[in-house]
Amino acid sequence: MRIAVSGGGTGGHIYPALAFIKEVQRRHPDVEFLYIGTENGLEKKIVERENIPFRSIEITGFKRKLSFENVKTVMRFLKGVKTSKSYLKEFKPDAVIGTGGYVCGPVVYAAAKMGIPTIIHEQNSLPGITNKFLSKYVNKVAICFEEAKSHFPAEKVVFTGNPRASEVVSIKTGRSLTEFGLKENQKTVLIFGGSRGAAPINRAVIDMQEELKTRPYQVLYITGEVHYEKVTAELKGKAADNMVTKPFLHQMPEYLKSIDVIVARAGATTIAEITALGIPSVLIPSPYVTANHQEVNAKALSQHDAAIVLKETELSGEKLIAALDRIVMNEETLKDMSERTKSLGVPDAAARLYSIMEDIKK
């Protein structure tokens, strides 16, 4: 069996693709994969590290406002379709799956026009331009939020959840937080703002230090490598003893089973991980993403009382620690939010996506 995969731009598009690949490899050790991305994208480095064959095309995303740059994008799209067709003719895949990002546009469109069975996977509650365009041509559209359903042809939509959830759940033995100097049997909050960090979250954490010193829970605080030196300089002499600060947390899923509450952005990967494990959260949606989709993601949890949402414009150290207290300091609230969060998870998401692929191949 041969499968071509495309997805790029952010980890939120790449990691679900890798989780799907691992699920198929588990079922079919002899399967062959080809990953098509961009040469300068995050996907190239990540995919090649996993020893998956990688080919590239040149493509950029559309500007939402009228721009001459969009004319160039159309030309790149047409060239990308031509290049993708040559890759697909050579590789001869049984199916093609796109997991988001503008690189999927030429690849999945080319596959559909060649009559190859195709799927797109939409991680967010509010779909992007590329997946909306591709939904007219593909065989199936896999979604992670029911809120996304209305944006696609109803007869093509299948709810699968995010394959990243399956990967997180499959980790049987997590790593101990004691390697960071944290206590084994104390309630623990993980705070992070993505791989590069988030300055507003960092400011709120710095400002809540005096209050945090009096709390019975501990914090693992990930600043993002870009912000680490500046943040640690500001924390010098006033950091709470019950907080450990790190620039980045490699293999984060391996630590999640030791976490009681998460403070984070509301990206699709984060949502998939916390719902799969039932971790209550304080979500601070990034206002800098397309169509403000993180806020829609966050509301999908908050409306089920599975998360507290704080808008970045309203964020402060006082409000952040108040939200944490509300969850961590009340055992009944903690348990209830955990159950509600887990009820929204789809731990067999990768298997569901695999099942759809098998169906369209028939």
Short mmCIF file of C-alpha atoms in Angstrom, two decimals:
data_model
loop_
_atom_site.label_atom_id
_atom_site.label_comp_id
_atom_site.label_asym_id
_atom_site.label_seq_id
_atom_site.Cartn_x
_atom_site.Cartn_y
_atom_site.Cartn_z
CA MET A 1 0.00 0.00 0.00
CA ARG A 2 1.18 3.52 -0.85
CA ILE A 3 -0.13 6.74 0.68
CA ALA A 4 0.78 10.33 -0.11
CA VAL A 5 0.38 12.89 2.68
CA SER A 6 0.52 16.67 2.62
CA GLY A 7 0.24 19.23 5.39
CA GLY A 8 2.36 22.12 6.56
CA GLY A 9 2.89 25.60 7.87
CA THR A 10 2.33 24.84 11.56
CA GLY A 11 2.71 21.89 13.88
CA GLY A 12 -1.08 21.80 14.11
CA HIS A 13 -1.16 20.52 10.52
CA ILE A 14 1.98 18.39 10.66
CA TYR A 15 1.62 16.41 13.90
CA PRO A 16 -1.84 14.99 13.04
CA ALA A 17 -0.35 13.79 9.76
CA LEU A 18 2.50 12.05 11.58
CA ALA A 19 0.09 10.48 14.07
CA PHE A 20 -1.96 9.12 11.18
CA ILE A 21 1.18 7.78 9.50
CA LYS A 22 2.17 5.95 12.69
CA GLU A 23 -1.29 4.39 12.97
CA VAL A 24 -1.11 3.06 9.42
CA GLN A 25 2.44 1.80 9.97
CA ARG A 26 1.25 -0.04 13.06
CA ARG A 27 -1.35 -1.85 10.99
CA HIS A 28 0.76 -2.26 7.86
CA PRO A 29 4.52 -2.29 8.56
CA ASP A 30 5.26 -2.53 4.83
CA VAL A 31 3.29 0.58 3.83
CA GLU A 32 5.12 3.23 1.76
CA PHE A 33 4.59 6.94 2.39
CA LEU A 34 5.44 10.09 0.45
CA TYR A 35 5.10 13.43 2.20
CA ILE A 36 4.75 16.51 0.01
CA GLY A 37 5.42 19.87 1.65
CA THR A 38 7.38 23.07 1.12
CA GLU A 39 11.15 23.32 1.11
CA ASN A 40 11.32 26.08 3.72
CA GLY A 41 8.38 24.97 5.85
CA LEU A 42 8.44 23.49 9.32
CA GLU A 43 7.24 20.20 7.84
CA LYS A 44 10.48 19.43 5.98
CA LYS A 45 12.60 19.30 9.12
CA ILE A 46 10.03 17.38 11.18
CA VAL A 47 9.11 14.84 8.50
CA GLU A 48 12.67 14.07 7.45
CA ARG A 49 13.57 13.54 11.12
CA GLU A 50 10.96 10.75 11.09
CA ASN A 51 12.70 9.16 8.07
CA ILE A 52 9.68 9.65 5.81
CA PRO A 53 10.43 10.34 2.10
CA PHE A 54 9.83 14.04 1.42
CA ARG A 55 9.29 16.03 -1.79
CA SER A 56 8.64 19.74 -2.05
CA ILE A 57 6.64 22.23 -4.08
CA GLU A 58 6.68 26.04 -4.08
CA ILE A 59 3.42 27.59 -2.91
CA THR A 60 2.17 30.50 -0.81
CA GLY A 61 -1.17 31.28 0.76
CA PHE A 62 -3.83 33.67 -0.55
CA LYS A 63 -4.11 37.13 0.94
CA ARG A 64 -7.62 37.79 2.26
CA LYS A 65 -7.55 41.29 0.79
CA LEU A 66 -7.18 42.13 -2.92
CA SER A 67 -3.50 42.01 -3.71
CA PHE A 68 -1.23 41.57 -6.73
CA GLU A 69 0.50 38.93 -4.63
CA ASN A 70 -2.57 36.73 -5.15
CA VAL A 71 -1.85 36.67 -8.89
CA LYS A 72 1.59 35.25 -8.09
CA THR A 73 -0.06 32.74 -5.75
CA VAL A 74 -2.33 31.52 -8.55
CA MET A 75 0.70 31.02 -10.79
CA ARG A 76 2.49 29.12 -8.02
CA PHE A 77 -0.64 27.04 -7.45
CA LEU A 78 -0.81 25.99 -11.11
CA LYS A 79 2.90 25.16 -11.09
CA GLY A 80 2.42 23.27 -7.82
CA VAL A 81 -0.38 21.22 -9.33
CA LYS A 82 1.84 20.28 -12.27
CA THR A 83 4.74 19.32 -9.98
CA SER A 84 2.41 17.38 -7.66
CA LYS A 85 1.01 15.40 -10.60
CA SER A 86 4.53 14.37 -11.58
CA TYR A 87 5.26 13.20 -8.02
CA LEU A 88 1.99 11.29 -7.82
CA LYS A 89 2.43 9.65 -11.23
CA GLU A 90 5.84 8.44 -10.10
CA PHE A 91 4.74 7.32 -6.61
CA LYS A 92 1.33 5.84 -7.63
CA PRO A 93 -0.44 6.24 -4.25
CA ASP A 94 -3.57 4.31 -3.32
CA ALA A 95 -4.86 7.39 -1.47
CA VAL A 96 -3.88 10.99 -0.72
CA ILE A 97 -4.62 12.80 2.54
CA GLY A 98 -4.20 16.50 3.25
CA THR A 99 -4.03 17.71 6.84
CA GLY A 100 -4.16 21.45 6.22
CA GLY A 101 -2.04 24.42 5.28
CA TYR A 102 -1.83 25.97 1.83
CA VAL A 103 0.64 23.35 0.59
CA CYS A 104 -2.25 20.86 0.53
CA GLY A 105 -4.02 22.89 -2.15
CA PRO A 106 -2.03 21.86 -5.23
CA VAL A 107 -1.28 18.36 -3.93
CA VAL A 108 -4.81 17.24 -3.05
CA TYR A 109 -6.36 19.06 -6.02
CA ALA A 110 -3.92 17.28 -8.37
CA ALA A 111 -4.74 13.92 -6.79
CA ALA A 112 -8.49 14.48 -7.08
CA LYS A 113 -8.19 15.46 -10.74
CA MET A 114 -6.13 12.29 -11.35
CA GLY A 115 -8.92 10.16 -9.84
CA ILE A 116 -6.92 9.16 -6.77
CA PRO A 117 -9.05 8.69 -3.59
CA THR A 118 -8.63 11.81 -1.44
CA ILE A 119 -9.36 13.01 2.11
CA ILE A 120 -8.82 16.34 3.81
CA HIS A 121 -8.57 16.58 7.58
CA GLU A 122 -9.72 19.81 9.26
CA GLN A 123 -8.39 20.24 12.81
CA ASN A 124 -10.10 23.53 13.69
CA SER A 125 -13.69 24.48 14.38
CA LEU A 126 -13.44 27.22 11.74
CA PRO A 127 -11.94 25.84 8.49
CA GLY A 128 -9.27 27.59 6.49
CA ILE A 129 -9.50 28.75 2.88
CA THR A 130 -7.55 25.80 1.47
CA ASN A 131 -9.76 23.10 2.96
CA LYS A 132 -12.93 24.94 1.97
CA PHE A 133 -11.65 25.01 -1.62
CA LEU A 134 -10.56 21.37 -1.60
CA SER A 135 -13.83 20.12 -0.09
CA LYS A 136 -15.46 20.50 -3.52
CA TYR A 137 -13.09 17.95 -5.04
CA VAL A 138 -12.19 15.37 -2.38
CA ASN A 139 -14.01 12.15 -1.50
CA LYS A 140 -14.27 12.81 2.24
CA VAL A 141 -13.77 15.63 4.75
CA ALA A 142 -12.70 14.56 8.26
CA ILE A 143 -13.47 17.03 11.07
CA CYS A 144 -12.54 17.42 14.74
CA PHE A 145 -15.25 19.86 15.84
CA GLU A 146 -18.94 19.58 15.05
CA GLU A 147 -18.85 23.36 14.52
CA ALA A 148 -16.86 22.80 11.30
CA LYS A 149 -19.54 20.65 9.68
CA SER A 150 -21.62 23.50 8.26
CA HIS A 151 -18.66 24.78 6.23
CA PHE A 152 -18.41 21.66 4.05
CA PRO A 153 -20.64 19.56 1.76
CA ALA A 154 -22.74 17.61 4.28
CA GLU A 155 -22.56 14.32 2.37
CA LYS A 156 -18.76 14.30 2.55
CA VAL A 157 -18.26 15.12 6.23
CA VAL A 158 -17.19 12.49 8.77
CA PHE A 159 -16.34 13.25 12.40
CA THR A 160 -13.03 11.60 13.31
CA GLY A 161 -11.32 13.81 15.86
CA ASN A 162 -7.61 14.62 15.75
CA PRO A 163 -5.11 11.74 15.32
CA ARG A 164 -2.81 13.51 17.76
CA ALA A 165 -5.20 12.38 20.50
CA SER A 166 -4.51 8.74 19.67
CA GLU A 167 -0.78 9.31 19.87
CA VAL A 168 -1.01 10.96 23.31
CA VAL A 169 -3.27 8.25 24.73
CA SER A 170 -0.94 5.52 23.43
CA ILE A 171 1.86 6.70 25.74
CA LYS A 172 1.63 4.16 28.54
CA THR A 173 4.42 5.36 30.80
CA GLY A 174 4.88 9.09 31.18
CA ARG A 175 7.99 10.85 32.42
CA SER A 176 8.24 12.18 35.95
CA LEU A 177 8.16 15.88 36.78
CA THR A 178 10.76 15.26 39.48
CA GLU A 179 13.45 15.63 36.82
CA PHE A 180 12.61 19.34 36.87
CA GLY A 181 12.75 19.53 40.65
CA LEU A 182 8.97 19.44 41.08
CA LYS A 183 7.23 17.33 43.71
CA GLU A 184 5.71 13.98 42.78
CA ASN A 185 2.41 14.16 44.65
CA GLN A 186 1.48 17.82 44.41
CA LYS A 187 -1.15 19.32 42.10
CA THR A 188 0.68 20.67 39.05
CA VAL A 189 -0.19 23.36 36.50
CA LEU A 190 1.54 23.48 33.12
CA ILE A 191 1.68 26.93 31.51
CA PHE A 192 2.89 27.39 27.95
CA GLY A 193 2.20 29.62 24.96
CA GLY A 194 3.27 27.41 22.08
CA SER A 195 6.72 26.52 20.74
CA ARG A 196 7.75 30.19 20.49
CA GLY A 197 5.93 31.27 23.62
CA ALA A 198 3.48 34.14 24.03
CA ALA A 199 4.50 37.49 25.53
CA PRO A 200 1.07 38.31 27.09
CA ILE A 201 0.97 34.96 28.90
CA ASN A 202 4.52 35.49 30.10
CA ARG A 203 3.59 38.91 31.47
CA ALA A 204 0.62 37.50 33.38
CA VAL A 205 2.77 34.75 34.91
CA ILE A 206 5.44 37.25 36.00
CA ASP A 207 2.79 39.46 37.57
CA MET A 208 1.21 36.66 39.61
CA GLN A 209 4.39 35.57 41.43
CA GLU A 210 3.58 37.02 44.85
CA GLU A 211 0.18 35.34 44.91
CA LEU A 212 1.57 32.06 43.57
CA LYS A 213 3.99 31.82 46.51
CA THR A 214 1.04 31.24 48.86
CA ARG A 215 -0.66 28.52 46.78
CA PRO A 216 -0.57 24.77 47.58
CA TYR A 217 -0.01 23.81 43.94
CA GLN A 218 3.11 23.97 41.77
CA VAL A 219 3.72 25.31 38.26
CA LEU A 220 5.83 24.14 35.33
CA TYR A 221 6.20 27.27 33.24
CA ILE A 222 7.41 27.10 29.61
CA THR A 223 8.37 30.56 28.31
CA GLY A 224 9.29 29.68 24.73
CA GLU A 225 12.95 29.85 23.73
CA VAL A 226 12.63 33.35 22.26
CA HIS A 227 11.43 34.82 25.56
CA TYR A 228 13.41 32.72 28.06
CA GLU A 229 16.33 35.05 28.85
CA LYS A 230 14.15 38.15 29.18
CA VAL A 231 11.60 36.37 31.39
CA THR A 232 14.16 34.77 33.71
CA ALA A 233 15.85 38.17 34.12
CA GLU A 234 12.50 39.70 35.17
CA LEU A 235 11.81 36.79 37.54
CA LYS A 236 15.19 37.06 39.26
CA GLY A 237 14.70 37.56 42.96
CA LYS A 238 10.90 37.33 42.85
CA ALA A 239 10.11 33.93 41.34
CA ALA A 240 7.91 31.68 43.48
CA ASP A 241 9.64 28.61 44.95
CA ASN A 242 6.75 26.43 43.73
CA MET A 243 7.41 27.28 40.08
CA VAL A 244 10.01 25.88 37.69
CA THR A 245 10.76 27.83 34.50
CA LYS A 246 12.00 26.22 31.28
CA PRO A 247 12.47 27.60 27.73
CA PHE A 248 11.02 24.57 25.97
CA LEU A 249 9.62 21.15 26.84
CA HIS A 250 10.77 18.45 24.47
CA GLN A 251 8.43 15.45 24.11
CA MET A 252 5.66 17.31 25.96
CA PRO A 253 3.07 14.49 25.56
CA GLU A 254 5.23 12.27 27.76
CA TYR A 255 4.70 14.63 30.73
CA LEU A 256 1.01 15.36 30.30
CA LYS A 257 -0.24 12.48 32.42
CA SER A 258 1.43 14.13 35.43
CA ILE A 259 -0.35 17.47 34.81
CA ASP A 260 -3.58 18.45 36.57
CA VAL A 261 -4.38 21.73 34.77
CA ILE A 262 -3.06 23.36 31.59
CA VAL A 263 -2.84 27.04 30.69
CA ALA A 264 -2.32 27.40 26.93
CA ARG A 265 -3.40 28.79 23.61
CA ALA A 266 -6.38 27.07 21.94
CA GLY A 267 -4.68 25.49 18.95
CA ALA A 268 -6.09 22.28 17.51
CA THR A 269 -3.22 20.09 18.74
CA THR A 270 -3.52 21.38 22.31
CA ILE A 271 -7.30 20.80 22.27
CA ALA A 272 -6.80 17.26 20.98
CA GLU A 273 -4.26 16.44 23.69
CA ILE A 274 -6.17 17.83 26.66
CA THR A 275 -9.50 16.30 25.63
CA ALA A 276 -7.91 12.90 25.02
CA LEU A 277 -6.43 12.91 28.53
CA GLY A 278 -9.20 14.83 30.31
CA ILE A 279 -7.02 17.71 31.52
CA PRO A 280 -8.96 20.81 32.67
CA SER A 281 -7.66 24.00 31.09
CA VAL A 282 -7.48 27.77 31.10
CA LEU A 283 -7.42 28.67 27.41
CA ILE A 284 -6.08 31.98 26.13
CA PRO A 285 -6.89 32.03 22.39
CA SER A 286 -4.39 33.73 20.12
CA PRO A 287 -6.03 36.72 18.42
CA TYR A 288 -3.40 36.63 15.67
CA VAL A 289 -4.68 33.54 13.81
CA THR A 290 -6.83 33.38 10.70
CA ALA A 291 -10.49 34.29 11.30
CA ASN A 292 -9.89 34.13 15.06
CA HIS A 293 -10.42 30.36 14.92
CA GLN A 294 -8.71 29.70 18.27
CA GLU A 295 -11.47 31.57 20.08
CA VAL A 296 -14.03 29.34 18.35
CA ASN A 297 -11.97 26.27 19.35
CA ALA A 298 -11.91 27.45 22.96
CA LYS A 299 -15.64 28.11 23.07
CA ALA A 300 -16.26 24.55 21.93
CA LEU A 301 -14.84 23.49 25.32
CA SER A 302 -16.07 26.32 27.52
CA GLN A 303 -19.68 25.86 26.47
CA HIS A 304 -19.45 22.36 27.96
CA ASP A 305 -17.82 23.75 31.14
CA ALA A 306 -14.63 21.90 30.19
CA ALA A 307 -12.39 25.00 30.14
CA ILE A 308 -12.15 28.58 31.36
CA VAL A 309 -11.49 31.04 28.54
CA LEU A 310 -9.56 34.27 29.11
CA LYS A 311 -9.22 36.68 26.20
CA GLU A 312 -5.72 38.03 25.72
CA THR A 313 -7.00 41.62 25.91
CA GLU A 314 -8.38 40.91 29.40
CA LEU A 315 -5.46 38.81 30.66
CA SER A 316 -3.64 39.77 33.85
CA GLY A 317 -1.74 37.98 36.60
CA GLU A 318 -4.70 38.50 38.93
CA LYS A 319 -7.22 36.97 36.54
CA LEU A 320 -4.94 34.07 35.63
CA ILE A 321 -4.30 32.96 39.21
CA ALA A 322 -7.99 33.43 40.05
CA ALA A 323 -8.87 31.05 37.21
CA LEU A 324 -6.29 28.53 38.44
CA ASP A 325 -7.57 28.76 42.00
CA ARG A 326 -11.11 28.14 40.79
CA ILE A 327 -10.04 24.82 39.27
CA VAL A 328 -7.11 23.54 41.33
CA MET A 329 -8.31 24.55 44.78
CA ASN A 330 -11.64 22.75 44.46
CA GLU A 331 -11.36 18.98 44.16
CA GLU A 332 -14.96 18.63 42.98
CA THR A 333 -14.50 21.26 40.24
CA LEU A 334 -11.23 19.65 39.16
CA LYS A 335 -12.86 16.23 38.86
CA ASP A 336 -15.97 17.54 37.10
CA MET A 337 -13.96 19.55 34.53
CA SER A 338 -11.72 16.56 33.91
CA GLU A 339 -14.72 14.35 33.16
CA ARG A 340 -16.31 16.98 30.91
CA THR A 341 -13.04 17.52 29.04
CA LYS A 342 -12.51 13.81 28.49
CA SER A 343 -16.06 13.37 27.21
CA LEU A 344 -15.13 15.66 24.31
CA GLY A 345 -12.02 13.66 23.39
CA VAL A 346 -11.65 11.14 20.58
CA PRO A 347 -8.87 8.74 21.61
CA ASP A 348 -9.43 6.50 18.57
CA ALA A 349 -9.19 9.40 16.07
CA ALA A 350 -6.30 7.92 14.08
CA ALA A 351 -8.17 4.63 13.69
CA ARG A 352 -11.26 6.51 12.50
CA LEU A 353 -9.26 8.38 9.89
CA TYR A 354 -7.66 5.12 8.75
CA SER A 355 -11.12 3.56 8.41
CA ILE A 356 -12.27 6.40 6.12
CA MET A 357 -9.20 5.92 3.95
CA GLU A 358 -9.95 2.22 3.62
CA ASP A 359 -13.54 2.98 2.63
CA ILE A 360 -12.68 5.43 -0.14
CA LYS A 361 -10.08 3.04 -1.59
CA LYS A 362 -12.72 0.38 -2.25
#
